[in-house]
């Protein structure tokens, strides 16, 4: 299912807390209780209310997202989609770290996603010493053009994040947001789909027939 990013007042979207596409209930009444400790050690309780804030509650996980005017301020991951579960664990950790900081430092998030793509290349059988050479090698092995463009997009934007370049992520955070989707697309096409095909093949095609096919293909 296509990722539906959280949007102010939208009835349903992919929850930034649990990642499930779910209905959201909204309120503009934000109030709380503040307990402060005075110099003499006595605690004082004060009620307060916030203006210009909205809160959405997910009907699936029952957690909240908090919005100031039209921008989500909690959780920090904002509208970024969840990591593809088939990402290797160390790459998933890089993805999630980037997700946690993207609204604070889109440049830092882009650099982390570039690292994630470099690790993906290693996972796909490349050397990992030079990401540009790794992508070139994957292209020679038949990498689809769309996947090459996705990999190079993360590579180039990630490079610009840590070196002087022409792409200013602080002025256009949507560029950083898009990179998360590219990493998930790369994983879906190059890891998830082959995994699903292999699982089906091994489960439903009799072993004798599989052996015959393997002999056919080694001739």
mmCIF file of C-alpha atoms in Angstrom:
data_model
loop_
_atom_site.group_PDB
_atom_site.id
_atom_site.type_symbol
_atom_site.label_atom_id
_atom_site.label_comp_id
_atom_site.label_asym_id
_atom_site.label_seq_id
_atom_site.Cartn_x
_atom_site.Cartn_y
_atom_site.Cartn_z
ATOM 1 C CA UNK A 1 0.000 0.000 0.000
ATOM 2 C CA UNK A 2 1.241 3.481 -0.851
ATOM 3 C CA UNK A 3 2.487 5.427 2.158
ATOM 4 C CA UNK A 4 -0.023 8.126 3.133
ATOM 5 C CA UNK A 5 1.939 10.772 4.979
ATOM 6 C CA UNK A 6 0.428 12.444 8.060
ATOM 7 C CA UNK A 7 -1.298 15.711 7.211
ATOM 8 C CA UNK A 8 -3.038 18.177 9.493
ATOM 9 C CA UNK A 9 -6.758 17.369 9.905
ATOM 10 C CA UNK A 10 -6.576 14.381 7.541
ATOM 11 C CA UNK A 11 -9.029 11.673 8.581
ATOM 12 C CA UNK A 12 -6.687 8.717 7.990
ATOM 13 C CA UNK A 13 -2.971 8.296 7.338
ATOM 14 C CA UNK A 14 -0.026 6.057 8.218
ATOM 15 C CA UNK A 15 0.498 6.649 11.925
ATOM 16 C CA UNK A 16 3.956 8.113 12.725
ATOM 17 C CA UNK A 17 4.009 6.014 15.903
ATOM 18 C CA UNK A 18 2.924 2.514 14.822
ATOM 19 C CA UNK A 19 3.168 2.806 11.019
ATOM 20 C CA UNK A 20 -0.342 1.417 10.456
ATOM 21 C CA UNK A 21 -2.779 3.138 8.101
ATOM 22 C CA UNK A 22 -5.502 4.087 10.547
ATOM 23 C CA UNK A 23 -8.220 6.602 11.279
ATOM 24 C CA UNK A 24 -7.188 9.597 13.376
ATOM 25 C CA UNK A 25 -9.345 11.554 15.809
ATOM 26 C CA UNK A 26 -8.504 15.254 16.197
ATOM 27 C CA UNK A 27 -8.809 17.872 18.907
ATOM 28 C CA UNK A 28 -7.703 21.482 19.237
ATOM 29 C CA UNK A 29 -8.015 21.443 23.018
ATOM 30 C CA UNK A 30 -4.557 20.886 24.500
ATOM 31 C CA UNK A 31 -4.273 21.290 28.249
ATOM 32 C CA UNK A 32 -2.129 19.861 31.012
ATOM 33 C CA UNK A 33 -0.841 20.149 34.540
ATOM 34 C CA UNK A 34 2.600 21.574 35.360
ATOM 35 C CA UNK A 35 4.219 20.705 38.704
ATOM 36 C CA UNK A 36 7.173 22.893 39.696
ATOM 37 C CA UNK A 37 9.396 22.734 42.735
ATOM 38 C CA UNK A 38 10.073 26.020 44.531
ATOM 39 C CA UNK A 39 13.473 26.874 46.149
ATOM 40 C CA UNK A 40 12.045 25.872 49.537
ATOM 41 C CA UNK A 41 11.221 22.403 48.202
ATOM 42 C CA UNK A 42 7.466 22.951 48.107
ATOM 43 C CA UNK A 43 5.741 21.713 44.971
ATOM 44 C CA UNK A 44 3.236 23.892 43.164
ATOM 45 C CA UNK A 45 0.702 22.653 40.620
ATOM 46 C CA UNK A 46 -0.515 24.811 37.753
ATOM 47 C CA UNK A 47 -2.968 24.067 34.959
ATOM 48 C CA UNK A 48 -2.218 25.339 31.464
ATOM 49 C CA UNK A 49 -3.612 25.255 27.942
ATOM 50 C CA UNK A 50 -1.819 25.633 24.625
ATOM 51 C CA UNK A 51 -2.960 27.679 21.642
ATOM 52 C CA UNK A 52 -2.265 27.013 17.971
ATOM 53 C CA UNK A 53 -1.814 23.298 18.706
ATOM 54 C CA UNK A 54 -3.753 20.276 17.417
ATOM 55 C CA UNK A 55 -3.547 16.654 18.530
ATOM 56 C CA UNK A 56 -4.364 13.509 16.542
ATOM 57 C CA UNK A 57 -4.980 10.160 18.273
ATOM 58 C CA UNK A 58 -4.420 6.958 16.292
ATOM 59 C CA UNK A 59 -7.354 4.547 16.575
ATOM 60 C CA UNK A 60 -4.972 1.595 16.141
ATOM 61 C CA UNK A 61 -2.175 2.213 18.679
ATOM 62 C CA UNK A 62 -3.932 5.013 20.625
ATOM 63 C CA UNK A 63 -0.763 7.120 20.621
ATOM 64 C CA UNK A 64 -0.734 10.815 19.767
ATOM 65 C CA UNK A 65 0.844 13.129 17.243
ATOM 66 C CA UNK A 66 1.103 16.810 18.174
ATOM 67 C CA UNK A 67 0.912 19.626 15.641
ATOM 68 C CA UNK A 68 1.905 23.302 15.949
ATOM 69 C CA UNK A 69 -0.108 25.288 13.390
ATOM 70 C CA UNK A 70 0.279 22.897 10.391
ATOM 71 C CA UNK A 71 3.569 21.190 11.302
ATOM 72 C CA UNK A 72 3.952 17.960 13.268
ATOM 73 C CA UNK A 73 6.260 18.546 16.236
ATOM 74 C CA UNK A 74 5.823 15.127 17.860
ATOM 75 C CA UNK A 75 6.951 12.496 17.132
ATOM 76 C CA UNK A 76 10.087 13.918 15.522
ATOM 77 C CA UNK A 77 10.010 11.316 12.736
ATOM 78 C CA UNK A 78 7.112 13.224 11.234
ATOM 79 C CA UNK A 79 5.770 11.936 7.934
ATOM 80 C CA UNK A 80 8.552 9.452 7.161
ATOM 81 C CA UNK A 81 7.389 5.920 6.342
ATOM 82 C CA UNK A 82 8.490 2.942 8.426
ATOM 83 C CA UNK A 83 11.531 0.946 7.321
ATOM 84 C CA UNK A 84 10.952 -2.077 5.086
ATOM 85 C CA UNK A 85 11.069 -5.053 7.507
ATOM 86 C CA UNK A 86 13.326 -6.950 5.075
ATOM 87 C CA UNK A 87 16.147 -4.431 5.474
ATOM 88 C CA UNK A 88 19.136 -6.055 7.202
ATOM 89 C CA UNK A 89 19.159 -5.107 10.883
ATOM 90 C CA UNK A 90 22.194 -2.802 10.799
ATOM 91 C CA UNK A 91 20.780 -0.945 7.790
ATOM 92 C CA UNK A 92 17.389 -0.698 9.480
ATOM 93 C CA UNK A 93 19.128 0.913 12.469
ATOM 94 C CA UNK A 94 20.666 3.566 10.187
ATOM 95 C CA UNK A 95 17.263 4.153 8.583
ATOM 96 C CA UNK A 96 15.529 4.574 11.933
ATOM 97 C CA UNK A 97 18.247 6.896 13.242
ATOM 98 C CA UNK A 98 17.835 9.033 10.130
ATOM 99 C CA UNK A 99 14.068 8.945 10.649
ATOM 100 C CA UNK A 100 14.472 10.223 14.217
ATOM 101 C CA UNK A 101 16.579 13.248 13.238
ATOM 102 C CA UNK A 102 15.238 14.254 9.815
ATOM 103 C CA UNK A 103 13.121 17.145 11.114
ATOM 104 C CA UNK A 104 16.038 18.442 13.187
ATOM 105 C CA UNK A 105 18.829 17.781 10.677
ATOM 106 C CA UNK A 106 17.761 16.784 7.154
ATOM 107 C CA UNK A 107 21.435 16.904 6.143
ATOM 108 C CA UNK A 108 22.344 14.414 8.850
ATOM 109 C CA UNK A 109 19.466 12.147 7.822
ATOM 110 C CA UNK A 110 20.559 12.200 4.170
ATOM 111 C CA UNK A 111 24.135 11.298 5.162
ATOM 112 C CA UNK A 112 22.872 8.344 7.213
ATOM 113 C CA UNK A 113 20.722 7.116 4.314
ATOM 114 C CA UNK A 114 23.738 7.297 2.012
ATOM 115 C CA UNK A 115 25.548 5.058 4.501
ATOM 116 C CA UNK A 116 22.542 2.720 4.487
ATOM 117 C CA UNK A 117 22.723 2.459 0.675
ATOM 118 C CA UNK A 118 26.453 1.738 0.836
ATOM 119 C CA UNK A 119 25.714 -1.116 3.250
ATOM 120 C CA UNK A 120 22.916 -2.305 0.942
ATOM 121 C CA UNK A 121 25.421 -2.591 -1.888
ATOM 122 C CA UNK A 122 27.580 -4.827 0.311
ATOM 123 C CA UNK A 123 24.509 -6.912 1.138
ATOM 124 C CA UNK A 124 23.939 -7.289 -2.608
ATOM 125 C CA UNK A 125 27.442 -8.673 -3.097
ATOM 126 C CA UNK A 126 29.518 -5.572 -3.825
ATOM 127 C CA UNK A 127 32.816 -4.527 -2.190
ATOM 128 C CA UNK A 128 31.507 -1.517 -0.287
ATOM 129 C CA UNK A 129 34.687 0.549 -0.614
ATOM 130 C CA UNK A 130 33.307 2.956 -3.224
ATOM 131 C CA UNK A 131 29.551 3.372 -3.532
ATOM 132 C CA UNK A 132 29.813 4.772 -7.067
ATOM 133 C CA UNK A 133 31.794 1.735 -8.247
ATOM 134 C CA UNK A 134 29.327 -0.565 -6.473
ATOM 135 C CA UNK A 135 26.366 0.945 -8.321
ATOM 136 C CA UNK A 136 28.301 0.723 -11.607
ATOM 137 C CA UNK A 137 28.953 -2.974 -10.925
ATOM 138 C CA UNK A 138 25.278 -3.607 -10.145
ATOM 139 C CA UNK A 139 24.296 -1.905 -13.424
ATOM 140 C CA UNK A 140 26.654 -4.221 -15.336
ATOM 141 C CA UNK A 141 24.948 -7.173 -13.631
ATOM 142 C CA UNK A 142 21.558 -6.028 -14.907
ATOM 143 C CA UNK A 143 20.312 -3.613 -12.254
ATOM 144 C CA UNK A 144 17.062 -2.023 -13.550
ATOM 145 C CA UNK A 145 17.401 1.635 -14.537
ATOM 146 C CA UNK A 146 14.840 2.787 -11.967
ATOM 147 C CA UNK A 147 16.852 1.122 -9.172
ATOM 148 C CA UNK A 148 20.072 2.707 -10.460
ATOM 149 C CA UNK A 149 18.402 6.109 -10.368
ATOM 150 C CA UNK A 150 17.115 5.517 -6.841
ATOM 151 C CA UNK A 151 20.553 4.422 -5.610
ATOM 152 C CA UNK A 152 22.283 7.358 -7.285
ATOM 153 C CA UNK A 153 19.700 9.787 -5.904
ATOM 154 C CA UNK A 154 20.496 8.740 -2.335
ATOM 155 C CA UNK A 155 24.227 8.735 -3.117
ATOM 156 C CA UNK A 156 24.281 12.220 -4.672
ATOM 157 C CA UNK A 157 22.013 13.892 -2.109
ATOM 158 C CA UNK A 158 23.913 12.196 0.715
ATOM 159 C CA UNK A 159 27.193 13.500 -0.710
ATOM 160 C CA UNK A 160 25.786 17.020 -0.925
ATOM 161 C CA UNK A 161 24.708 16.749 2.701
ATOM 162 C CA UNK A 162 28.293 16.386 3.940
ATOM 163 C CA UNK A 163 30.169 18.294 1.221
ATOM 164 C CA UNK A 164 29.518 21.726 -0.333
ATOM 165 C CA UNK A 165 27.040 21.209 -3.151
ATOM 166 C CA UNK A 166 24.070 22.611 -5.010
ATOM 167 C CA UNK A 167 21.347 20.839 -3.011
ATOM 168 C CA UNK A 168 20.256 22.676 0.156
ATOM 169 C CA UNK A 169 18.236 20.252 2.256
ATOM 170 C CA UNK A 170 17.542 22.881 4.893
ATOM 171 C CA UNK A 171 15.539 24.819 2.305
ATOM 172 C CA UNK A 172 13.774 21.748 0.925
ATOM 173 C CA UNK A 173 13.286 19.017 3.518
ATOM 174 C CA UNK A 174 10.968 17.182 1.117
ATOM 175 C CA UNK A 175 14.094 16.028 -0.726
ATOM 176 C CA UNK A 176 15.258 14.292 2.437
ATOM 177 C CA UNK A 177 11.808 12.766 2.995
ATOM 178 C CA UNK A 178 11.856 11.275 -0.521
ATOM 179 C CA UNK A 179 15.124 9.435 0.147
ATOM 180 C CA UNK A 180 13.464 7.239 2.768
ATOM 181 C CA UNK A 181 10.982 6.065 0.161
ATOM 182 C CA UNK A 182 13.833 5.339 -2.263
ATOM 183 C CA UNK A 183 15.628 3.136 0.293
ATOM 184 C CA UNK A 184 12.404 1.181 0.873
ATOM 185 C CA UNK A 185 11.784 0.841 -2.876
ATOM 186 C CA UNK A 186 15.331 -0.456 -3.400
ATOM 187 C CA UNK A 187 14.816 -2.997 -0.612
ATOM 188 C CA UNK A 188 11.429 -4.065 -1.984
ATOM 189 C CA UNK A 189 12.731 -4.626 -5.516
ATOM 190 C CA UNK A 190 16.140 -6.140 -4.760
ATOM 191 C CA UNK A 191 15.514 -7.998 -1.476
ATOM 192 C CA UNK A 192 11.803 -8.442 -0.650
ATOM 193 C CA UNK A 193 10.500 -9.551 -4.046
ATOM 194 C CA UNK A 194 13.299 -12.093 -4.723
ATOM 195 C CA UNK A 195 12.776 -13.421 -1.184
ATOM 196 C CA UNK A 196 9.034 -13.910 -1.806
ATOM 197 C CA UNK A 197 9.645 -15.630 -5.134
ATOM 198 C CA UNK A 198 12.262 -17.965 -3.606
ATOM 199 C CA UNK A 199 9.971 -18.862 -0.693
ATOM 200 C CA UNK A 200 7.096 -19.669 -3.060
ATOM 201 C CA UNK A 201 9.365 -21.661 -5.410
ATOM 202 C CA UNK A 202 10.847 -23.788 -2.613
ATOM 203 C CA UNK A 203 7.454 -24.346 -0.976
ATOM 204 C CA UNK A 204 5.300 -25.176 -3.984
ATOM 205 C CA UNK A 205 7.615 -26.598 -6.684
ATOM 206 C CA UNK A 206 8.447 -30.274 -5.946
ATOM 207 C CA UNK A 207 12.107 -30.965 -5.216
ATOM 208 C CA UNK A 208 12.486 -33.367 -8.144
ATOM 209 C CA UNK A 209 11.263 -30.741 -10.587
ATOM 210 C CA UNK A 210 13.546 -28.123 -9.013
ATOM 211 C CA UNK A 211 16.549 -30.427 -9.476
ATOM 212 C CA UNK A 212 15.591 -30.902 -13.130
ATOM 213 C CA UNK A 213 15.352 -27.144 -13.625
ATOM 214 C CA UNK A 214 18.767 -26.615 -11.971
ATOM 215 C CA UNK A 215 20.321 -29.227 -14.304
ATOM 216 C CA UNK A 216 18.683 -27.527 -17.271
ATOM 217 C CA UNK A 217 20.103 -24.145 -16.311
ATOM 218 C CA UNK A 218 23.646 -25.440 -15.705
ATOM 219 C CA UNK A 219 23.956 -26.844 -19.222
#
